[in-house]
Short mmCIF file of C-alpha atoms and ligand atoms in Angstrom, two decimals:
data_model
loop_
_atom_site.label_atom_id
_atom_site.label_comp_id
_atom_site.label_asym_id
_atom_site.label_seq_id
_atom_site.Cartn_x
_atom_site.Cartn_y
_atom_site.Cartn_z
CA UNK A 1 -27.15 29.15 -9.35
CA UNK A 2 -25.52 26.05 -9.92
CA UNK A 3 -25.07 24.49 -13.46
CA UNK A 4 -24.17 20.90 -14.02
CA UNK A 5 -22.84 19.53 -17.17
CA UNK A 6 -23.39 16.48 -18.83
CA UNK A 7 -21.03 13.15 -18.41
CA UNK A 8 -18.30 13.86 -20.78
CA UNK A 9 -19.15 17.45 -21.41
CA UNK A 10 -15.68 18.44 -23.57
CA UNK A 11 -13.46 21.39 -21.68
CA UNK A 12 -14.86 23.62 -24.63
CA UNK A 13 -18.32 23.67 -24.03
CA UNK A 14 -17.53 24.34 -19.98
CA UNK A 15 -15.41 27.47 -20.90
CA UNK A 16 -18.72 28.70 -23.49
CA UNK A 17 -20.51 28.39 -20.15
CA UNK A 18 -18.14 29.99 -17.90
CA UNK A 19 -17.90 32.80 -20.66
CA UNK A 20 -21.20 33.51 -20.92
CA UNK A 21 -21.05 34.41 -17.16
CA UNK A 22 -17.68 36.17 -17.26
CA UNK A 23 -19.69 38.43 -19.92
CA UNK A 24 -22.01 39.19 -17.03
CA UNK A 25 -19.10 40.61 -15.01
CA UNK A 26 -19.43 37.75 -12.73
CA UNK A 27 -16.36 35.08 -12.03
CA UNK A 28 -17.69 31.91 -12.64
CA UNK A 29 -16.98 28.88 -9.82
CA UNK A 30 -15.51 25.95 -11.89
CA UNK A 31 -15.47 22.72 -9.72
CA UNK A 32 -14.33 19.76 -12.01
CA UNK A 33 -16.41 16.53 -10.00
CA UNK A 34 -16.12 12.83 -10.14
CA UNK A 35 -17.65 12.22 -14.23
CA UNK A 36 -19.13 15.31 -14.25
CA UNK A 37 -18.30 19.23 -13.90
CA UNK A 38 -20.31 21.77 -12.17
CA UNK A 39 -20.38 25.50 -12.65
CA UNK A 40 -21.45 27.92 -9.75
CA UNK A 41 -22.22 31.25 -9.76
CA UNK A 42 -21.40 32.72 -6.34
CA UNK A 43 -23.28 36.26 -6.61
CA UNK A 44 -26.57 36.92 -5.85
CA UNK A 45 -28.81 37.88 -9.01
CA UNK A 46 -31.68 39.69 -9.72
CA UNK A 47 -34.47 38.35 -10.60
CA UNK A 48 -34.64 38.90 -14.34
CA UNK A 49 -30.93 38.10 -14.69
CA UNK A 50 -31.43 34.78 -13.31
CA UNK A 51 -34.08 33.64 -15.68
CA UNK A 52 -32.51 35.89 -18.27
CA UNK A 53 -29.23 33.12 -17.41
CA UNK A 54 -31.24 30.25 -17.34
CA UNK A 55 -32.44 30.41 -20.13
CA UNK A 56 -29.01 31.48 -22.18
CA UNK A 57 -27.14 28.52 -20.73
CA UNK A 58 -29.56 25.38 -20.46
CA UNK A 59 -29.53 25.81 -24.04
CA UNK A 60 -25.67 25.52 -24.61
CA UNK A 61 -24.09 22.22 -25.56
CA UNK A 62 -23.10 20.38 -22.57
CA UNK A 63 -25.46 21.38 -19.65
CA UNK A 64 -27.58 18.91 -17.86
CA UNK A 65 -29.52 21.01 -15.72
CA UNK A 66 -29.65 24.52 -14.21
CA UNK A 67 -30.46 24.76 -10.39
CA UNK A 68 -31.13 27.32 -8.41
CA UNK A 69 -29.41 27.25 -4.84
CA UNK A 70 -31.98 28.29 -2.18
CA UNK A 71 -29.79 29.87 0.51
CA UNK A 72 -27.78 32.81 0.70
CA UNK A 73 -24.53 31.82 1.25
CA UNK A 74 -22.93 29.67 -1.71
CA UNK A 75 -19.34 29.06 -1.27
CA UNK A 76 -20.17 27.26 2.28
CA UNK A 77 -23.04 25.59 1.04
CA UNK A 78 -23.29 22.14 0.68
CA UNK A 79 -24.97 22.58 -3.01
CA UNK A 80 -21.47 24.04 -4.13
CA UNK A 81 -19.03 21.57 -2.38
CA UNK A 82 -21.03 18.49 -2.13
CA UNK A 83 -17.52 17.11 -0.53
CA UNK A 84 -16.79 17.96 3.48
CA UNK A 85 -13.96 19.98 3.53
CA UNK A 86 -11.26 19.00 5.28
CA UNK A 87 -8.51 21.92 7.30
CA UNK A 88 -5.52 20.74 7.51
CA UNK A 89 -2.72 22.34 9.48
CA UNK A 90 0.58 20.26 9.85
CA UNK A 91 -0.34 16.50 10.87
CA UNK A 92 -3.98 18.07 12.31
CA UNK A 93 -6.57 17.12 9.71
CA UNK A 94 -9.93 19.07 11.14
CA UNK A 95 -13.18 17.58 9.54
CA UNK A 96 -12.28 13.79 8.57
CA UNK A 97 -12.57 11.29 10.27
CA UNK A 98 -10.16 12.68 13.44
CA UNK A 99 -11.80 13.75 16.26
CA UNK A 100 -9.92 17.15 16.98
CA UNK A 101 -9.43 17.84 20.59
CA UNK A 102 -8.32 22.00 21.06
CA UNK A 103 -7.45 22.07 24.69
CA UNK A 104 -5.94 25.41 26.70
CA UNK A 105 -6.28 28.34 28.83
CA UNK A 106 -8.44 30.77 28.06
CA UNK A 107 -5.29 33.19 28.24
CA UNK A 108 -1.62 33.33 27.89
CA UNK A 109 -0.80 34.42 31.41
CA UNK A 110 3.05 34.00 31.63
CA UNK A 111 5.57 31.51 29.84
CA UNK A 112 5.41 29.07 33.09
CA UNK A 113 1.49 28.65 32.68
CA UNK A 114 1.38 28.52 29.29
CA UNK A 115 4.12 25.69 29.10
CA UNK A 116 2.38 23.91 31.69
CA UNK A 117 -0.63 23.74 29.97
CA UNK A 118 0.55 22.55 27.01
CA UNK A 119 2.25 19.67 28.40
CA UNK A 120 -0.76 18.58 29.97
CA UNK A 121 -2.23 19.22 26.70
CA UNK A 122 -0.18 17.16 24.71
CA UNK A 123 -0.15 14.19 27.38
CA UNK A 124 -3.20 14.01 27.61
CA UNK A 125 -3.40 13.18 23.51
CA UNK A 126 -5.11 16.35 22.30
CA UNK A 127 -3.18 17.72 18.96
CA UNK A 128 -4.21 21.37 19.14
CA UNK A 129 -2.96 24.21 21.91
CA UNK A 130 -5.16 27.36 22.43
CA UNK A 131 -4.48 30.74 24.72
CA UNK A 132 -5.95 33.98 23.90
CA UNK A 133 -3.03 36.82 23.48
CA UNK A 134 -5.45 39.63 22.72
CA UNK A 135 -8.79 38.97 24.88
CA UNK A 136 -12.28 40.46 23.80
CA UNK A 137 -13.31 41.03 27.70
CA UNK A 138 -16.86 42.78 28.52
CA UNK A 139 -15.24 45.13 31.02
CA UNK A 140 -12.34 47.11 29.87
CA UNK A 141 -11.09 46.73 33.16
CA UNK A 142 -10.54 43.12 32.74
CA UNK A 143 -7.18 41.38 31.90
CA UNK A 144 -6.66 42.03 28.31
CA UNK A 145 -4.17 39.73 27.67
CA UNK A 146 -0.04 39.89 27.28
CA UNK A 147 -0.45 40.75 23.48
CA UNK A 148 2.52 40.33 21.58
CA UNK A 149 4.81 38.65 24.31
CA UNK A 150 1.31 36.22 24.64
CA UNK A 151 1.79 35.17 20.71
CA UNK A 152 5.92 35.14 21.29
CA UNK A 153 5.34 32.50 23.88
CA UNK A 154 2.27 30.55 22.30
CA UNK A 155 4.83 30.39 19.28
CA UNK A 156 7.94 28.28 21.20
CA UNK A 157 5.76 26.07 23.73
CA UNK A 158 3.35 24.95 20.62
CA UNK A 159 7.14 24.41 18.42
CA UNK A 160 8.16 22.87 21.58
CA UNK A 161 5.51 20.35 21.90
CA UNK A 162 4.69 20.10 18.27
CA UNK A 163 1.05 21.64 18.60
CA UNK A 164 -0.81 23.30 16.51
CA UNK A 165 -1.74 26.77 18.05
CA UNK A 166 -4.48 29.08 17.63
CA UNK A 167 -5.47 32.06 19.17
CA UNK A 168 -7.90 35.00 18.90
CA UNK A 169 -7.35 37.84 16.45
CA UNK A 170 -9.77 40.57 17.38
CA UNK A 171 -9.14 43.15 14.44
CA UNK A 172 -8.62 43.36 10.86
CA UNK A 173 -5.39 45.63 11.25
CA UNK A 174 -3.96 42.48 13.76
CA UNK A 175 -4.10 39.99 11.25
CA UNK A 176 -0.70 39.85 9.77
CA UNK A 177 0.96 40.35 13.04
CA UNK A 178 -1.07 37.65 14.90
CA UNK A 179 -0.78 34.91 11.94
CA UNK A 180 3.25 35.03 11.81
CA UNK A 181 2.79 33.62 15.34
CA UNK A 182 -0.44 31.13 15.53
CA UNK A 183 -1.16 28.32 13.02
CA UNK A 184 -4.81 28.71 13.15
CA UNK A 185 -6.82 32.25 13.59
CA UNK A 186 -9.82 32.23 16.02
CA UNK A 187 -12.24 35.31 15.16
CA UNK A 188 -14.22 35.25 18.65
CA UNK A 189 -18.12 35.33 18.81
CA UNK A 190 -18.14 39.42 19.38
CA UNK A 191 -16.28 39.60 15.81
CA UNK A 192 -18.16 37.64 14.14
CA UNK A 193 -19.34 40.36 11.64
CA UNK A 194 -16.54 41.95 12.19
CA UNK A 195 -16.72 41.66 8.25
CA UNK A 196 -13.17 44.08 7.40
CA UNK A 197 -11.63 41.42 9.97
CA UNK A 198 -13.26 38.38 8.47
CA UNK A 199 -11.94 39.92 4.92
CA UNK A 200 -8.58 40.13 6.29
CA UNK A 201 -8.49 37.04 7.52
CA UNK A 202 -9.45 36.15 4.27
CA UNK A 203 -6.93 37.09 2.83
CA UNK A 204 -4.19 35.95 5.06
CA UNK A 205 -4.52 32.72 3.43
CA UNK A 206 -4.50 31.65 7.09
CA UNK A 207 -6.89 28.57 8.32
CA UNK A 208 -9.60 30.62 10.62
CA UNK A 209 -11.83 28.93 13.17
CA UNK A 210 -15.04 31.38 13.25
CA UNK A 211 -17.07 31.52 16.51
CA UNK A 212 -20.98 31.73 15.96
CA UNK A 213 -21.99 34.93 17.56
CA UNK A 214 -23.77 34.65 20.76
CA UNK A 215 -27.27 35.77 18.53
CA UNK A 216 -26.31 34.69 15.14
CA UNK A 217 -28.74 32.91 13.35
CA UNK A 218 -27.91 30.09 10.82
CA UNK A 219 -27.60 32.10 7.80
CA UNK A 220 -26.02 35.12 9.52
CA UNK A 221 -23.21 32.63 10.57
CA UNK A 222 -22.50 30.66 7.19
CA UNK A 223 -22.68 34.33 5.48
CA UNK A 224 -19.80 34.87 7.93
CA UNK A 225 -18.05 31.99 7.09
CA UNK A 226 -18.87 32.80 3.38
CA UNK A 227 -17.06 36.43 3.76
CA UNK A 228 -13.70 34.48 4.32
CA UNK A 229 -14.60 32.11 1.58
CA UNK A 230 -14.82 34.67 -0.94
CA UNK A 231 -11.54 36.02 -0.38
CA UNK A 232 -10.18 32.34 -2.13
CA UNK A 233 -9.28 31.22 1.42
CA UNK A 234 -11.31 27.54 2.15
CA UNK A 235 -9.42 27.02 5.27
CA UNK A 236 -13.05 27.90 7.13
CA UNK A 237 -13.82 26.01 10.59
CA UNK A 238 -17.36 26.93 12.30
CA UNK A 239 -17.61 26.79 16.21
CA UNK A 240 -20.62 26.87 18.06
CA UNK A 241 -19.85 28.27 21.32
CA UNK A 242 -23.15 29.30 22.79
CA UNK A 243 -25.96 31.59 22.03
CA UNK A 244 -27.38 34.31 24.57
CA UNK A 245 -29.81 32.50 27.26
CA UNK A 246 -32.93 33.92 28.76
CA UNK A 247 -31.81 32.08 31.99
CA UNK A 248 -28.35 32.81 33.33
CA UNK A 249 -28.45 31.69 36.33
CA UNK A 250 -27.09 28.50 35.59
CA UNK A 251 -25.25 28.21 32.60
CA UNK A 252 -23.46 31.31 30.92
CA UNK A 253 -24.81 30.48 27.21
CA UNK A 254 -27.25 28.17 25.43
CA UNK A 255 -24.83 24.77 24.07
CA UNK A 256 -26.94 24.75 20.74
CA UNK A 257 -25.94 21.52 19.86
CA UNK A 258 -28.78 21.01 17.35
CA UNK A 259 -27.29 23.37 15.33
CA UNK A 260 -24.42 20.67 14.09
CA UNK A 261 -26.25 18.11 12.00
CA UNK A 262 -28.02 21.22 10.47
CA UNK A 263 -24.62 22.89 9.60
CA UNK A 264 -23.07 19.44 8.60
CA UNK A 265 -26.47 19.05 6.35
CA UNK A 266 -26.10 22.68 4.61
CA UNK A 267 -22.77 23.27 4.76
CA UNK A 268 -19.46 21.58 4.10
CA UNK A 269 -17.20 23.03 6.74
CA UNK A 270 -15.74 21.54 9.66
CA UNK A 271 -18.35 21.89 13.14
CA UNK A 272 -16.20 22.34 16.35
CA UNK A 273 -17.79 22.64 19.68
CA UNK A 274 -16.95 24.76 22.67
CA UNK A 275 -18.67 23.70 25.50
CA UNK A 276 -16.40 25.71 27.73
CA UNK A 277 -18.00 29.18 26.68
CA UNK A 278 -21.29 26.97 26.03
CA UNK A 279 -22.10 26.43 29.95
CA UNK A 280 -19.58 28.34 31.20
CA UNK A 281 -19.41 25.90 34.28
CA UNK A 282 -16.74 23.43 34.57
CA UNK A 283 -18.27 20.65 35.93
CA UNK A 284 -21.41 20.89 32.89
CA UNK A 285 -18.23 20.51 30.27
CA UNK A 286 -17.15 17.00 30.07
CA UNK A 287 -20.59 15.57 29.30
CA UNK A 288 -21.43 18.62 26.73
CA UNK A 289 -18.03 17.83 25.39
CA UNK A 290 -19.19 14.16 24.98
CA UNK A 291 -22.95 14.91 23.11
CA UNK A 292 -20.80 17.20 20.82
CA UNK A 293 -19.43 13.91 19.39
CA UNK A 294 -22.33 12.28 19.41
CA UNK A 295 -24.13 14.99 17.58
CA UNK A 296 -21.67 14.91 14.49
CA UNK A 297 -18.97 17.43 15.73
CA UNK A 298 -15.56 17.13 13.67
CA UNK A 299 -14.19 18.28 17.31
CA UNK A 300 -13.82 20.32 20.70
CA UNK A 301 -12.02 23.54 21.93
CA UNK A 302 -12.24 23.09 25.37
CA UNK A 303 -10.31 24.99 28.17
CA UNK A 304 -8.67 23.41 30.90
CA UNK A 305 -5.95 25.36 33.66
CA UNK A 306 -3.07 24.50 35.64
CA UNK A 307 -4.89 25.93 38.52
CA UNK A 308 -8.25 27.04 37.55
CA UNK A 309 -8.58 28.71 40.78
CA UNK A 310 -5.62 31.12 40.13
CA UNK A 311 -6.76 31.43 36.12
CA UNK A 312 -6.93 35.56 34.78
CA UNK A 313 -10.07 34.82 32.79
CA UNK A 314 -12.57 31.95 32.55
CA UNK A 315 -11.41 30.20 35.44
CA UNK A 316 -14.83 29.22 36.66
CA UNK A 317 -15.09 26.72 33.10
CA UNK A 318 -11.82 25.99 32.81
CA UNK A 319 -11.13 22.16 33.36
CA UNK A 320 -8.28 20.93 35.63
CA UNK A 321 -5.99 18.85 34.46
CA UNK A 322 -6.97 15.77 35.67
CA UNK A 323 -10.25 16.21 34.79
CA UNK A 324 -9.07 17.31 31.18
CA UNK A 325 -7.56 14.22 30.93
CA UNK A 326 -10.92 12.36 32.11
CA UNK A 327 -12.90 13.98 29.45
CA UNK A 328 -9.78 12.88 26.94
CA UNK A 329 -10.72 9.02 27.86
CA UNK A 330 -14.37 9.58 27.75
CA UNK A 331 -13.82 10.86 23.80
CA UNK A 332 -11.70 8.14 23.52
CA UNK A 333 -13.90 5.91 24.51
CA UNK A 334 -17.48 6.71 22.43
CA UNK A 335 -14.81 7.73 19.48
CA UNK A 336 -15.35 4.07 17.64
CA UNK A 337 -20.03 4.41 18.34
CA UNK A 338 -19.60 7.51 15.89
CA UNK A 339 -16.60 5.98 13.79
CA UNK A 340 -13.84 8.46 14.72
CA UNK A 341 -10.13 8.48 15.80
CA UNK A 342 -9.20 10.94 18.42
C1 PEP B 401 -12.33 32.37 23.96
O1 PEP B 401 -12.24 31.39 23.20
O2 PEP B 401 -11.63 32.50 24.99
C2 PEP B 401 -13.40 33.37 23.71
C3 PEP B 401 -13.27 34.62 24.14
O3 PEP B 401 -14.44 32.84 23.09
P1 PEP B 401 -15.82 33.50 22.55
O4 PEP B 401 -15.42 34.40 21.43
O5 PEP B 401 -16.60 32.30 22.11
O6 PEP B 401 -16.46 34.21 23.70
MN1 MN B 402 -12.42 32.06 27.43
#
C-alpha cells in the first residue's frame, strides 16, 4: 500500500500517518518526493487490515489518495521508488546514464592471469574487474577456485588498476570475509534464494549484483532482490544471465533479453546482462552483448581470457582479448542510438 499526501501536507500530519501504521506493528516507508511525500507500507496485509487501513488513513488530514500496489515485492518496485536507482561504487555509477562494462575471467587462476586480465580489462575502457574466488561448479570435481588467496589477489590487481572488483560469494557465513576483499558482491544464479545469504548480504551494507536463477520467474527474482532490500541495503543490481533451455545443443542458456524493459518498467534497479553464461558460446557473445544495450541494459558482465584455450572454467565463452576489445568498440559505437556513455 502506498499513500500519497497532498502538496504541502505539514511534517505533522505525515508522522499521524506513519503512526497510525507504527500502531499496527508495521515500520512505515517515508520517502519525502519532489512537492509531495509518499508513505509505503512494505508488508504484506491481510485482507481486512488493508481495508481496515484504508479506510483509517484516507480520512486523516493530508492524504491524497491511498493505492494499493499490485505486486509482491515493494521495496524494488517501481510504485515505491518511482526514481531509477543508481549503485555507485567509487567513480562506477551502475544505472545512469554510463554504460557499465564488467569484463574478466570466469576464475582467479593465479596472480599472473589475473593481472593480465585486468590490464586488458582496463585498456580496453571497461571500469569494472570480475574473477570468481569461490566457484559454484556442477561437479564437485571441478576447479573450485583459489578461495581466499583468489580474493587476496583480486584485491591488489583491481587497487592496482583502479577497478572496481566483484566476485561471487556463495554462502551467508562467507559474507564478511569475501566483502573486506571485493567492492561489489555477486550472489550467482544457484543462490539466488539462497535467502540466509541474500539476508547477509543484506546486511553487509555491501553493493550486491544478484543473478536471476536459471528458472526464476519475474516475481521470484525481484522478491530476491527485495530480501536484500529489506535489510536497509539499496545497493541492489539485477543480472539476467540465462534461464534453463529446452534445447542445449547450441547455446548453454536462454539470453532472456525481454525480460529488461519489463524489469526497467516494474522495478527501479539497475539491469546488467551476461551474455557470457547467456549462450555460453564465445563467438554468440559480442552481438548478445550489443542487443543488451539496445534493449535498455544499464550494462554487461562479460568474460573474456588471456588464453581462453588454457582457461580452468568457462573457457569455451570466454572472449579473447582482442575480441574483448572488439565488442568494447562495438558498445562504443551504438552507445550515443540509446543515449549512453560507456
Ligand atoms: C559466474 O559469473 O562465473 C557464474 C558462475 O555465473 P552464474 O551464477 O550466472 O552461473
Ligand atoms: Mn563463469
Amino acid at each position: 500500500m502506498i499513500i500519497v499526501m497532498q502538496v504541502g501536507a505539514s511534517a505533522a500530519e505525515v508522522e499521524v500517518v506513519a503512526q497510525v501504521i507504527r500502531d499496527r506493528g508495521i515500520e512505515p516507508l517515508v520517502m519525502p518526493g519532489e512537492g509531495r511525500t509518499a508513505i509505503g507500507i512494505p508488508a504484506s496485509l491481510s485482507n481486512d487490515l488493508r481495508t481496515d487501513l484504508e479506510a483509517q488513513i484516507s480520512a486523516l488530514d493530508g492524504v491524497s489518495k491511498v493505492t494499493q500496489t499490485s505486486h509482491p515485492y515493494k521495496l524494488a518496485s517501481r510504485e515505491y521508488f518511482r526514481e531509477s536507482t543508481i549503485v555507485r561504487v567509487k567513480d562506477v555509477e551502475i544505472g545512469g546514464t554510463q554504460f557499465v562494462v564488467m569484463g574478466g575471467p570466469c576464475s582467479v587462476e593465479s596472480y599472473e592471469q589475473f593481472r593480465e586480465s585486468a590490464r586488458i580489462v582496463k585498456s580496453a575502457g571497461a571500469t569494472v574487474l570480475r574473477g570468481g574466488a569461490f566457484k559454484p561448479r556442477t561437479s564437485p570435481y571441478s576447479f573450485q577456485g583459489l578461495a581466499e588467496e583468489g580474493l587476496k589477489i583480486m584485491k591488489s590487481v583491481g587497487d592496482e588498476f583502479g577497478l572496481v572488483t566483484i566476485t561471487e560469494v556463495m554462502s551467508g557465513d562467507m559474507v564478511e570475509l569475501v566483502a573486506e576483499y571485493a567492492d561489489i558482491l555477486q550472489i550467482g544464479a544457484r543462490s539466488m534464494q539462497n535467502f540466509p545469504l541474500l539476508i547477509e548480504a543484506g546486511k553487509s551494507g555491501k553493493p550486491v549484483f544478484l543473478k536471476r536463477g536459471p528458472s526464476a520467474t519475474i516475481d521470484e527474482f525481484l522478491l530476491a532482490a527485495e530480501y536484500v532490500l529489506n535489510q536497509g541495503n539499496p545497493n541492489v543490481i539485477l543480472c539476467e544471465r540465462g534461464i534453463m533451455a529446452y534445447d542445449r545443443a547450441y547455446t548453454r542458456n536462454v539470453l532472456d533479453l525481454g525480460i529488461v524493459p519489463v524489469l526497467k518498467e516494474y522495478s527501479h534497479l539497475p539491469v546488467i546482462v551476461d551474455p557470457s553464461h547467456g549462450t555460453g558460446v564465445a563467438r554468440y557473445v559480442r552481438a548478445m552483448a550489443k542487443a543488451a544495450m539496445v534493449a535498455g541494459a544499464d550494462g554487461v558482465m562479460v568474460e573474456m581470457h588471456p588464453n581462453p584455450k588454457a582457461a580452468l572454467s568457462d573457457g569455451s565463452q570466454a572472449l579473447t582479448p582482442a575480441v574483448f576489445g572488439e565488442m568494447m568498440d562495438d558498445l562504443r559505437g551504438l552507445s550515443g542510438y540509446v543515449g549512453r556513455t560507456i
